[in-house]
Coordinates of C-alpha atoms and ligand atoms in Angstrom, one line a residue:
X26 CA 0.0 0.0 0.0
X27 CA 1.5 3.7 -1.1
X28 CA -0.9 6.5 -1.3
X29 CA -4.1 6.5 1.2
X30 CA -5.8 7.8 -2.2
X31 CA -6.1 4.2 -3.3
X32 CA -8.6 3.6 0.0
X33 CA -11.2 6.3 -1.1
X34 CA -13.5 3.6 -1.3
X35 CA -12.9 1.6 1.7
X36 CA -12.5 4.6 3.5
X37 CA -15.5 3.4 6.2
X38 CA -13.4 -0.5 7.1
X39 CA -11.0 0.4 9.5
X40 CA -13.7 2.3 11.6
X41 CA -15.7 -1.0 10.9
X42 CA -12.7 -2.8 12.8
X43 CA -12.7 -0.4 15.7
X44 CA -16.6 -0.4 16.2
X45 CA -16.5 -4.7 15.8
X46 CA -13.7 -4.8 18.7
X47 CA -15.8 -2.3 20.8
X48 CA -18.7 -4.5 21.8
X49 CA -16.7 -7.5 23.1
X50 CA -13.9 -4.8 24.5
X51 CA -16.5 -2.9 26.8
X52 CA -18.6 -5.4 27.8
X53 CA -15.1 -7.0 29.1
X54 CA -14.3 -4.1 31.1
X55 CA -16.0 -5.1 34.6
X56 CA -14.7 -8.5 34.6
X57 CA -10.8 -7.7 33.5
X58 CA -8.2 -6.8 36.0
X59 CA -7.3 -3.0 35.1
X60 CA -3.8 -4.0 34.2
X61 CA -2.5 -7.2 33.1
X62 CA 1.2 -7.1 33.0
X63 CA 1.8 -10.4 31.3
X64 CA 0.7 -8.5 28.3
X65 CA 3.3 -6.0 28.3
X66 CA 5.5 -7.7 26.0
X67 CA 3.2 -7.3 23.2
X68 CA 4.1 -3.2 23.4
X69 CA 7.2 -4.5 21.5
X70 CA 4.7 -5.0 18.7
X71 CA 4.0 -1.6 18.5
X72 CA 7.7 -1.0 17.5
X73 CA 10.0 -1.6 14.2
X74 CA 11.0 0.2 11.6
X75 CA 9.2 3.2 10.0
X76 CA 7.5 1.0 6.9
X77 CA 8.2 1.8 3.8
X78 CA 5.5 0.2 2.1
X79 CA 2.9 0.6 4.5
X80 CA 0.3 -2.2 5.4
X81 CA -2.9 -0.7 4.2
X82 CA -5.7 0.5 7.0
X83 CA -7.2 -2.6 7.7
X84 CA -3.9 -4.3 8.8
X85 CA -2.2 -1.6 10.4
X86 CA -6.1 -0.8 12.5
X87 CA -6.9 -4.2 13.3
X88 CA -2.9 -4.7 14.7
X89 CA -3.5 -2.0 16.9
X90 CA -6.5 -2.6 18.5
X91 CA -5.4 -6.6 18.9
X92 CA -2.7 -4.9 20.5
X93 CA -4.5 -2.5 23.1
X94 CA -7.3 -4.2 23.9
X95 CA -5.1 -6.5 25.5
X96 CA -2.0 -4.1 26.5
X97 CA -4.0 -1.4 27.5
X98 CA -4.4 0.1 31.1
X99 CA -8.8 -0.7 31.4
X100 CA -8.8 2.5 33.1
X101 CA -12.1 3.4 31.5
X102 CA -13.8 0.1 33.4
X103 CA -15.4 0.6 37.3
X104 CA -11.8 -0.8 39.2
X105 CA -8.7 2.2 38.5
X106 CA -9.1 4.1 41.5
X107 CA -5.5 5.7 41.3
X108 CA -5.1 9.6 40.9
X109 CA -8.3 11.2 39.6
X110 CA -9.3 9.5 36.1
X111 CA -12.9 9.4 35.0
X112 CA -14.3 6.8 32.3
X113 CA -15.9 7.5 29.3
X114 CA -20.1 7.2 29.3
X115 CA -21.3 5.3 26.3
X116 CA -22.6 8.8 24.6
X117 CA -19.6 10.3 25.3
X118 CA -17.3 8.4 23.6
X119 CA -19.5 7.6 20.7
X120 CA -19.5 11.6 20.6
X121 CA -15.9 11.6 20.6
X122 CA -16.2 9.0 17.5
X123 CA -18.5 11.5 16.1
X124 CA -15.5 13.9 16.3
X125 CA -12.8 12.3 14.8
X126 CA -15.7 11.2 11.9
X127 CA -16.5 14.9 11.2
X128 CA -12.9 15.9 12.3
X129 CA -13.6 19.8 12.1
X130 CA -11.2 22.9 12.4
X131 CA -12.6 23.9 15.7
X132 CA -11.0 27.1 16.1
X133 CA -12.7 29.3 13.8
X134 CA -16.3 29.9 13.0
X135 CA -15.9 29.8 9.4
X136 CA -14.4 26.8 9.0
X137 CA -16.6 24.6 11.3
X138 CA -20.1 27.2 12.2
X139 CA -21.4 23.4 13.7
X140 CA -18.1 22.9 16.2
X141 CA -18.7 26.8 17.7
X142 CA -22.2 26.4 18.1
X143 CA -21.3 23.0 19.7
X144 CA -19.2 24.8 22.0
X145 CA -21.7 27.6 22.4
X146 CA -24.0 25.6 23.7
X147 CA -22.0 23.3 26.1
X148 CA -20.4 26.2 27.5
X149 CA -24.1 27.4 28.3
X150 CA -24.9 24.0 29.5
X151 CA -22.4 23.2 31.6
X152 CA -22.6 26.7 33.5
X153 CA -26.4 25.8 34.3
X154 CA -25.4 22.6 35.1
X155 CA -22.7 24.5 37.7
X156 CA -24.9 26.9 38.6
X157 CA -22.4 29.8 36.9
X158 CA -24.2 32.9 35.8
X159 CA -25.5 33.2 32.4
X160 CA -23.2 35.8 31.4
X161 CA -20.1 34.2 32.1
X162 CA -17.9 33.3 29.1
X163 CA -15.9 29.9 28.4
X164 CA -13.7 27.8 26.8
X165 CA -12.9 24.4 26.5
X166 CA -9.7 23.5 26.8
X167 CA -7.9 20.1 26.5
X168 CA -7.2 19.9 30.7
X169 CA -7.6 21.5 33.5
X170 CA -4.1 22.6 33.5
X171 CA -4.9 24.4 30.3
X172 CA -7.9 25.8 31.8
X173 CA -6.0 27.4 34.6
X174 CA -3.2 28.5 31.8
X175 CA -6.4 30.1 29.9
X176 CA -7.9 31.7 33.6
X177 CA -5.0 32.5 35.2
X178 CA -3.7 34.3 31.6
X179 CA -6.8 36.7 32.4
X180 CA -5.7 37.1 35.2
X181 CA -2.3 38.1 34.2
X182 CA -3.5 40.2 31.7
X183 CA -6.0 42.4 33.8
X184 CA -2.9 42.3 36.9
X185 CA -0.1 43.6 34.4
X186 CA -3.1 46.1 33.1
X187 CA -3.1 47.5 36.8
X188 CA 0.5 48.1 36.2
X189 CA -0.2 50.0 32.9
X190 CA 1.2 47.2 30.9
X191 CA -0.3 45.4 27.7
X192 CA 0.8 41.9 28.5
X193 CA -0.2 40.1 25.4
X194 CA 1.5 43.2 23.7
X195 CA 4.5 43.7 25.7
X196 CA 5.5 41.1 28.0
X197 CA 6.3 40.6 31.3
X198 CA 9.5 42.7 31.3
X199 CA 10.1 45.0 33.9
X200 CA 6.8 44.2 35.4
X201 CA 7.3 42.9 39.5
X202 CA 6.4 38.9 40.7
X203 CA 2.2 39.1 40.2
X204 CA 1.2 38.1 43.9
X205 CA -0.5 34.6 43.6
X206 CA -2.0 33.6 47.3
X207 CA -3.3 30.2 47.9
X208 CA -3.8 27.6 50.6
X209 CA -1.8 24.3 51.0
X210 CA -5.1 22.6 49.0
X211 CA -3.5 23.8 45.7
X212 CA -2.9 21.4 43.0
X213 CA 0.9 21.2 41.3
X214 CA -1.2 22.0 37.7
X215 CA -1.4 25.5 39.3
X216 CA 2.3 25.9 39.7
X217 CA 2.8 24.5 36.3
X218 CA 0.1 26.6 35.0
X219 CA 2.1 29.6 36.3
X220 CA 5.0 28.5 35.0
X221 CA 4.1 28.7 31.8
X222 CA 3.0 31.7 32.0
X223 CA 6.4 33.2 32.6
X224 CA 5.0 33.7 36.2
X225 CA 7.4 31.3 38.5
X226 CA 5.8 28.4 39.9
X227 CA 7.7 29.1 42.9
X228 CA 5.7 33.1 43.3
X229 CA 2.7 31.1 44.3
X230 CA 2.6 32.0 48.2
X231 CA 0.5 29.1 50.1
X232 CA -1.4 30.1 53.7
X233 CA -2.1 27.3 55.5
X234 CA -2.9 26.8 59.3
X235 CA -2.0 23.0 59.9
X236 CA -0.6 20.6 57.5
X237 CA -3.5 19.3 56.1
X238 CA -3.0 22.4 54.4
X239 CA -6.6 24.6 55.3
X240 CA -6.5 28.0 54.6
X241 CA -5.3 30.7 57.3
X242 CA -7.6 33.8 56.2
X243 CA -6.2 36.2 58.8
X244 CA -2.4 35.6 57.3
X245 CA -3.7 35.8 54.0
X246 CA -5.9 39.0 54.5
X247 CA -2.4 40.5 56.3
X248 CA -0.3 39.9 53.1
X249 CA -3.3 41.5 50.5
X250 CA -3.1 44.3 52.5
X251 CA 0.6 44.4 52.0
X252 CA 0.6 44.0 48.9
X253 CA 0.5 46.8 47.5
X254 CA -1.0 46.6 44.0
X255 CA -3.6 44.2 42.0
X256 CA -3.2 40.4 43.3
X257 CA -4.6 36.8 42.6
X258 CA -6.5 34.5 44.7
X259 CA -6.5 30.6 43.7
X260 CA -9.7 28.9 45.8
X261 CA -9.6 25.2 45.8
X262 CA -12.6 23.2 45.3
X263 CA -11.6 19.5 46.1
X264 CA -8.4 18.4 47.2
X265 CA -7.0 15.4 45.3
X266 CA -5.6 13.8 49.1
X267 CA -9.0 14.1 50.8
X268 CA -11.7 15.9 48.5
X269 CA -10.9 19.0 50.9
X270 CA -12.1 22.6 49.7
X271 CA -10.9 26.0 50.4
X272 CA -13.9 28.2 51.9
X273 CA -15.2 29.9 49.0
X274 CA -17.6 32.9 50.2
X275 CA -14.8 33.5 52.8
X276 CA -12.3 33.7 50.1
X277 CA -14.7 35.6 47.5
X278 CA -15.0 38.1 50.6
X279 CA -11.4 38.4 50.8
X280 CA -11.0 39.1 46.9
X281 CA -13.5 41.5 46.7
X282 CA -12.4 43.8 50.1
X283 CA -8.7 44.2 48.7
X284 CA -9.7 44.2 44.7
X285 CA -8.1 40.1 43.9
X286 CA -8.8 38.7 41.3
X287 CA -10.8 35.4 42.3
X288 CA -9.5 31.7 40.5
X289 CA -10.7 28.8 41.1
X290 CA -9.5 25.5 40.8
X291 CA -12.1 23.0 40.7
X292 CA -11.2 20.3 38.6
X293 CA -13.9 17.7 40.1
X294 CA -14.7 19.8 43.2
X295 CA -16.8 21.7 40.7
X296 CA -19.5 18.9 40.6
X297 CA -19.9 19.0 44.1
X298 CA -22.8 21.8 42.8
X299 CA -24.9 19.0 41.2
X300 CA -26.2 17.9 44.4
X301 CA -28.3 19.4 47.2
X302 CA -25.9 16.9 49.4
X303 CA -22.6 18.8 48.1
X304 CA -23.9 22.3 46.6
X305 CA -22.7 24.0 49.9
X306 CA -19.2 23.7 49.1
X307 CA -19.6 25.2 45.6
X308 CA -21.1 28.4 47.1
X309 CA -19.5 31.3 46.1
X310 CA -18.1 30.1 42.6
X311 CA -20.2 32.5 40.8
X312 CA -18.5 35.1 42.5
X313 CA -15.2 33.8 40.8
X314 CA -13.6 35.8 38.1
X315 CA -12.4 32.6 36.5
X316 CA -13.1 28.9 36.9
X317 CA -11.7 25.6 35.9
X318 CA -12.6 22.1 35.4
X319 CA -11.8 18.7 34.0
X320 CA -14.6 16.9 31.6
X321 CA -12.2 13.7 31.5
X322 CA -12.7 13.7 35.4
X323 CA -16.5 13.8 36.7
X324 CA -18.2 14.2 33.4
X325 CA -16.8 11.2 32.3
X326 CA -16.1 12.4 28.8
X327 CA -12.9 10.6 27.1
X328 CA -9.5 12.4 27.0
X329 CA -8.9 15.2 26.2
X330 CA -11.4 17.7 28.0
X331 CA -11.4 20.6 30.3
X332 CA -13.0 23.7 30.7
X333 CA -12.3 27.8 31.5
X334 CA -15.0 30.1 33.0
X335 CA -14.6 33.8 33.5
X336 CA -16.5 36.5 34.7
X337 CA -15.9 38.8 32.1
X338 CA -16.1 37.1 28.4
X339 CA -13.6 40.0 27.1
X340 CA -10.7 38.6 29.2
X341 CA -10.4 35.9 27.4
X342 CA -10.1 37.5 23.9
X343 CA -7.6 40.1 25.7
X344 CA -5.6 37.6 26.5
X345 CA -5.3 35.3 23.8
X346 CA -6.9 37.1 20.8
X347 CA -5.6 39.3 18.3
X348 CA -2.3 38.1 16.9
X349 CA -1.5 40.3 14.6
X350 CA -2.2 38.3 11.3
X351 CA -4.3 40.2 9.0
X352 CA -6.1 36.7 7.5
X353 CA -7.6 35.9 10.4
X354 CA -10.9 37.4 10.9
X355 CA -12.0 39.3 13.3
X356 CA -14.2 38.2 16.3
X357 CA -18.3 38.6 16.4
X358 CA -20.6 37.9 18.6
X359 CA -22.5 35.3 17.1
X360 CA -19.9 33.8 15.2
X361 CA -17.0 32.7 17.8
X362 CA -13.8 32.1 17.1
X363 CA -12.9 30.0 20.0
X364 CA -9.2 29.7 19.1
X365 CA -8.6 33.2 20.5
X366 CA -10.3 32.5 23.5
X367 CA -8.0 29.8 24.6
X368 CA -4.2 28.6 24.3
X369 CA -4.8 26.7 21.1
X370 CA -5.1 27.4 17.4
X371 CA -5.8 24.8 15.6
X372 CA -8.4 22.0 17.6
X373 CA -11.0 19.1 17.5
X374 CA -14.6 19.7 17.8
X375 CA -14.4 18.7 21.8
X376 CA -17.9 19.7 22.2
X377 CA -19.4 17.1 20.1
X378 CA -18.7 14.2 23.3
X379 CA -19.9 16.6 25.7
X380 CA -23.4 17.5 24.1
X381 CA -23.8 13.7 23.4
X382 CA -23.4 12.7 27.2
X383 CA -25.6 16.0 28.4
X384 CA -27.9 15.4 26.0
X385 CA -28.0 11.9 26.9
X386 CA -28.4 11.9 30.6
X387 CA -29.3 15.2 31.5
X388 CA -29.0 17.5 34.7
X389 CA -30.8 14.0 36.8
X390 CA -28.8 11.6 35.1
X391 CA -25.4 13.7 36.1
X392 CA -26.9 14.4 39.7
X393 CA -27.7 10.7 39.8
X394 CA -24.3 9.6 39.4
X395 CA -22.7 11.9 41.3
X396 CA -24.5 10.9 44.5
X397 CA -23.8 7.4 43.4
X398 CA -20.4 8.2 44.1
X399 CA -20.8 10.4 46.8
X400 CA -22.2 7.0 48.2
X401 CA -19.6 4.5 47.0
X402 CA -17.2 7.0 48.7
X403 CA -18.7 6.6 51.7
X404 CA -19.3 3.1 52.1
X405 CA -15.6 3.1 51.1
X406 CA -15.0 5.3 54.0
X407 CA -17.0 2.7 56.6
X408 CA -15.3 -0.5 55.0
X409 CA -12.0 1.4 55.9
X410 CA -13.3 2.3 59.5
X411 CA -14.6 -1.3 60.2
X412 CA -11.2 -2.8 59.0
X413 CA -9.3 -3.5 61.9
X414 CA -5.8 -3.3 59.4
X415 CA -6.8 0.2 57.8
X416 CA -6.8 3.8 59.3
X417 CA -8.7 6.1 57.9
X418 CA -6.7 9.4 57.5
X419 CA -9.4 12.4 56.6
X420 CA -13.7 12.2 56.9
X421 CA -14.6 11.2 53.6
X422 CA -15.4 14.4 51.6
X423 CA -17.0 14.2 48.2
X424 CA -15.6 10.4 46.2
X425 CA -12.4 10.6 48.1
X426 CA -11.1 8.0 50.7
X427 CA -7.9 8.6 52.6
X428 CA -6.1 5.6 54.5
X429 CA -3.7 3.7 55.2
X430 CA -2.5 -0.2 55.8
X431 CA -2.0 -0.2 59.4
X432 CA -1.8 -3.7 60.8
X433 CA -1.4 -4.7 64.5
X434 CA 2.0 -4.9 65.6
X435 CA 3.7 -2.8 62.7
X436 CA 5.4 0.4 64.3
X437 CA 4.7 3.9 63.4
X438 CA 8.1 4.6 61.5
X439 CA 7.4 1.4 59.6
X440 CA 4.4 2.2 57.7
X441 CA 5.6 4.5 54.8
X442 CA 7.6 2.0 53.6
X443 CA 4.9 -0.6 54.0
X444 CA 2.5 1.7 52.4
X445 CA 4.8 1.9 49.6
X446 CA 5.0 -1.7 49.2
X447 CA 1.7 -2.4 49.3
X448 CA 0.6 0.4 46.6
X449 CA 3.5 -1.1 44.5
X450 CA 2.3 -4.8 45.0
X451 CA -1.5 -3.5 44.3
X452 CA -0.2 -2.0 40.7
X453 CA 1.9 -5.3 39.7
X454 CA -1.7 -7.5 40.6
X455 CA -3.6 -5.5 38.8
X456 CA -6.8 -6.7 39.8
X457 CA -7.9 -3.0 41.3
X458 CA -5.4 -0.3 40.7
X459 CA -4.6 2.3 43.6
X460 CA -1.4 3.6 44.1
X461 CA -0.3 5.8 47.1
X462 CA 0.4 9.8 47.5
X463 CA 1.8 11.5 50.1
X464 CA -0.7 13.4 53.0
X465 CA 0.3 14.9 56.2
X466 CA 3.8 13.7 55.7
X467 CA 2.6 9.7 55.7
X468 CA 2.5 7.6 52.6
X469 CA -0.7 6.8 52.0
X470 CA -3.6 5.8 49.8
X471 CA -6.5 8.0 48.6
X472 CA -8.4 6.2 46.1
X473 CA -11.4 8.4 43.8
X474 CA -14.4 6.4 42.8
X475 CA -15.9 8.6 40.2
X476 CA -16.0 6.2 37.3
X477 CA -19.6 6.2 35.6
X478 CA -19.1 2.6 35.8
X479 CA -18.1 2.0 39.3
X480 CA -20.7 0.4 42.5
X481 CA -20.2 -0.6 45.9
X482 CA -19.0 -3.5 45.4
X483 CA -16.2 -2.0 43.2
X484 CA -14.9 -0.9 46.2
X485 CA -15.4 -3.6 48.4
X486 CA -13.0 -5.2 46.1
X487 CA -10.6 -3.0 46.3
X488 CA -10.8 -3.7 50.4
X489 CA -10.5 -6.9 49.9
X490 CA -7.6 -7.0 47.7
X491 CA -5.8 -4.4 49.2
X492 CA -6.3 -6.7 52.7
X493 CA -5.0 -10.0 51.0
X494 CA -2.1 -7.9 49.8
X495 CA -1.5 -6.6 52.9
X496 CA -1.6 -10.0 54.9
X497 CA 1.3 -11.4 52.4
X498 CA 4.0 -8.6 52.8
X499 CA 3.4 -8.9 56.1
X500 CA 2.7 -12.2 57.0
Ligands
PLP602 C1 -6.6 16.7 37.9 C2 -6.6 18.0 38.6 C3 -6.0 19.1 37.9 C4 -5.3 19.0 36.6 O1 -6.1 18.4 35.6 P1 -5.6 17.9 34.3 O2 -6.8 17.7 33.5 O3 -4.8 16.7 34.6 O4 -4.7 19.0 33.7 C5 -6.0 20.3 38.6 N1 -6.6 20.4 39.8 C6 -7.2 19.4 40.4 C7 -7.8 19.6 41.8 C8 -7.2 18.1 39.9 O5 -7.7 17.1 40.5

């Protein structure tokens, strides 16, 4: 095979592959273990030369899904509980087929009017579905890091604006540190975010007043009043340790007596607004001057989604709009150019999976699910508690657990490393995946049920794996 002209006519096969495997694949996923390491070898597979005469799309498609429906991490099935990873609801990813189908330039309006009104619409969604007001603007971005680089850019922008600066125009030459406060909740994503912002990930200031990290207001009020020009606030709505959140009124209060400029990070935490249960914690969002959140997370929409929410919609376009190249047109209110509302240029329609799954479930079907897990989380929480071998580190707080292997007879200075082991043994099983993070200065684990996919007795599982694990290193 030479020129992919010659498949013009068979263009439709190798999806035909893909969509054949996906049946059998997903209906696989709650039985498999979420990693089976005796298929690594078959990566190697993967490798060889560049071909020079290639294989044709049939052959080269139906390789590599033989290839990663076995080698794959079946983190998209009810059992990977490490870090923060959602799944993929059925309408979600048939969306995201829907997108690489249509694959649309999705960063102007002329050359995809269907991918901006997609985004159009979700953004308006989703800010109902958060309870953000109407008149908020938006974009969606490809993570939540890149939501942060998109909010915390405004941010930049209207700070070095204070300083009678254009920063999109001029730089960040000459210009002081811009004073970023947070508490010891804050995500690395927001040091990284400010890094690439020409910031300094190390400007961030954190005020905490223990070492789980929760805010200390009066510190934090003392150094706004110090200092001495425009400033930036970073809120944290869930904590990935414990599911912790920064006070958001309290900080809002803060940001609006000394003039801040309010961010805030709620990558999942933001869901916590789609139930009665929760909503409490979300209070004080729409006071926010910019917002972010993961759809790969909560929403369960495939990788890669995330999106940016600002108070005012014209801080976006300052920030990352108008690049001085006289072929691009300009923006309109009706037809949107989202690639100068974000860090991208070119991009896929990554609204299609995220109407699909909104359409398809709705505000219930989301609210549903999230007090599924809310409950999972819980009963997670008492399993740990009634588990004479497990300490439970933190109270559960939205689909986060925090413990620890703790067996009679092992002594305090001991249990990192036996933490450690254990995380490390749970990976190489692979029945359940949960690996370990660090909290408080022990090593511990802090699994997140918030798979679409994933019950109660998802997590009994991992108890009772984690257990058996547990009773051979130390046994
Ligand atoms: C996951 C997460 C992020 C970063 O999200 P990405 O989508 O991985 O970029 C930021 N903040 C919090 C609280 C998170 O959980």
């Amino acid at each position: 095979m030479t020129d992919p002209l010659d498949e013009r006519d068979i263009a439709g096969a190798p999806l035909a592959v893909v969509a054949r495997a996906a049946e059998p694949y997903l209906a696989s996923l709650p039985d498999r273990p979420v990693h089976d390491r005796a298929q690594d070898p078959l990566l190697d597979e993967l490798d060889g030369p560049l071909p020079d005469t290639g294989d044709g799309a049939v052959a080269a498609v139906e390789r590599l899904v033989r290839i990663g429906t076995r080698a794959a991490t079946h983190s998209s099935g009810p059992r990977f509980f490490h870090f923060v990873v959602g799944g993929s609801t059925p309408a979600a990813m048939a969306g995201d087929w829907a997108a690489s189908l249509l694959d649309q330039a999705a960063g102007l309006w002329l050359t995809s009017p269907l991918a901006a009104r997609a985004e159009t619409v979700v953004l308006r969604w989703l800010k109902e579905l958060f309870g953000l007001p109407p008149g908020f603007g938006g974009v969606l971005t490809p993570s939540a890091t890149l939501a942060h680089v998109a909010g915390l850019a405004a941010a930049r922008h209207w700070w070095a604006a204070g300083h009678g600066v254009d920063v999109a125009s001029q730089g960040l030459a000459g210009l002081p540190a811009m004073p970023v406060l947070t508490s010891g909740l804050v995500h690395v994503s927001t040091r990284k975010a400010l890094q690439i912002l020409g910031c300094g990930r190390d400007t961030l200031r954190t005020f905490a007043r223990d070492d789980a990290g929760r805010v200390d207001l009066e510190a934090m009020d003392a150094a706004l009043a110090g200092a001495g020009g425009p400033a930036v606030i970073v809120a944290n709505l869930g904590e990935v340790n414990t599911g912790d959140s920064d006070p958001i009124t309290e900080l809002a209060d803060l940001a609006e007596r000394h003039g801040a400029w309010l961010h805030v990070d709620g990558a999942f935490g933001l869901f916590a607004a789609l139930s009665p249960r929760t909503a409490h914690l979300a209070q004080g969002v729409e006071r926010a001057d910019s917002v972010t959140a993961d759809g790969h997370k909560w929403l369960n929409v495939p990788y890669e989604s995330g999106f940016s929410f600002v108070r005012d919609p014209a801080s976006l376009s300052r920030a990352f709009g108008a690049w001085g190249a006289a072929y691009l047109p300009d923006a309109d209110e009706e037809r949107i150019n989202y690639n100068m509302l974000g860090p991208e240029s070119s991009r896929r329609a990554r609204a299609l999976p995220i109407w699909a799954t909104l359409r398809a479930y709705g505000r219930d079907g989301y609210r549903e699910m999230v007090e599924r897990h809310l409950d999972v989380a819980a009963h997670l929480g008492g399993l740990v508690e009634a588990a004479p071998d497990l300490e439970l580190l933190a109270p559960v707080r939205l689909c986060i657990a925090c413990f620890r292997y703790r067996p009679e007879g092992v002594p305090e200075e001991r249990l990192d490393e036996l933490n450690a082991r254990l995380g490390e043994a749970l990976l190489a099983d692979g029945r359940v995946y949960a690996g370990t993070s660090t909290y408080r200065g022990m090593t511990v684990f802090r699994p997140a049920p918030l798979n679409w996919r994933t019950t109660k007795s998802d997590v009994e599982r991992l108890v009772d794996v984690l257990r058996e694990l547990g009773a051979r290193l130390t046994g």
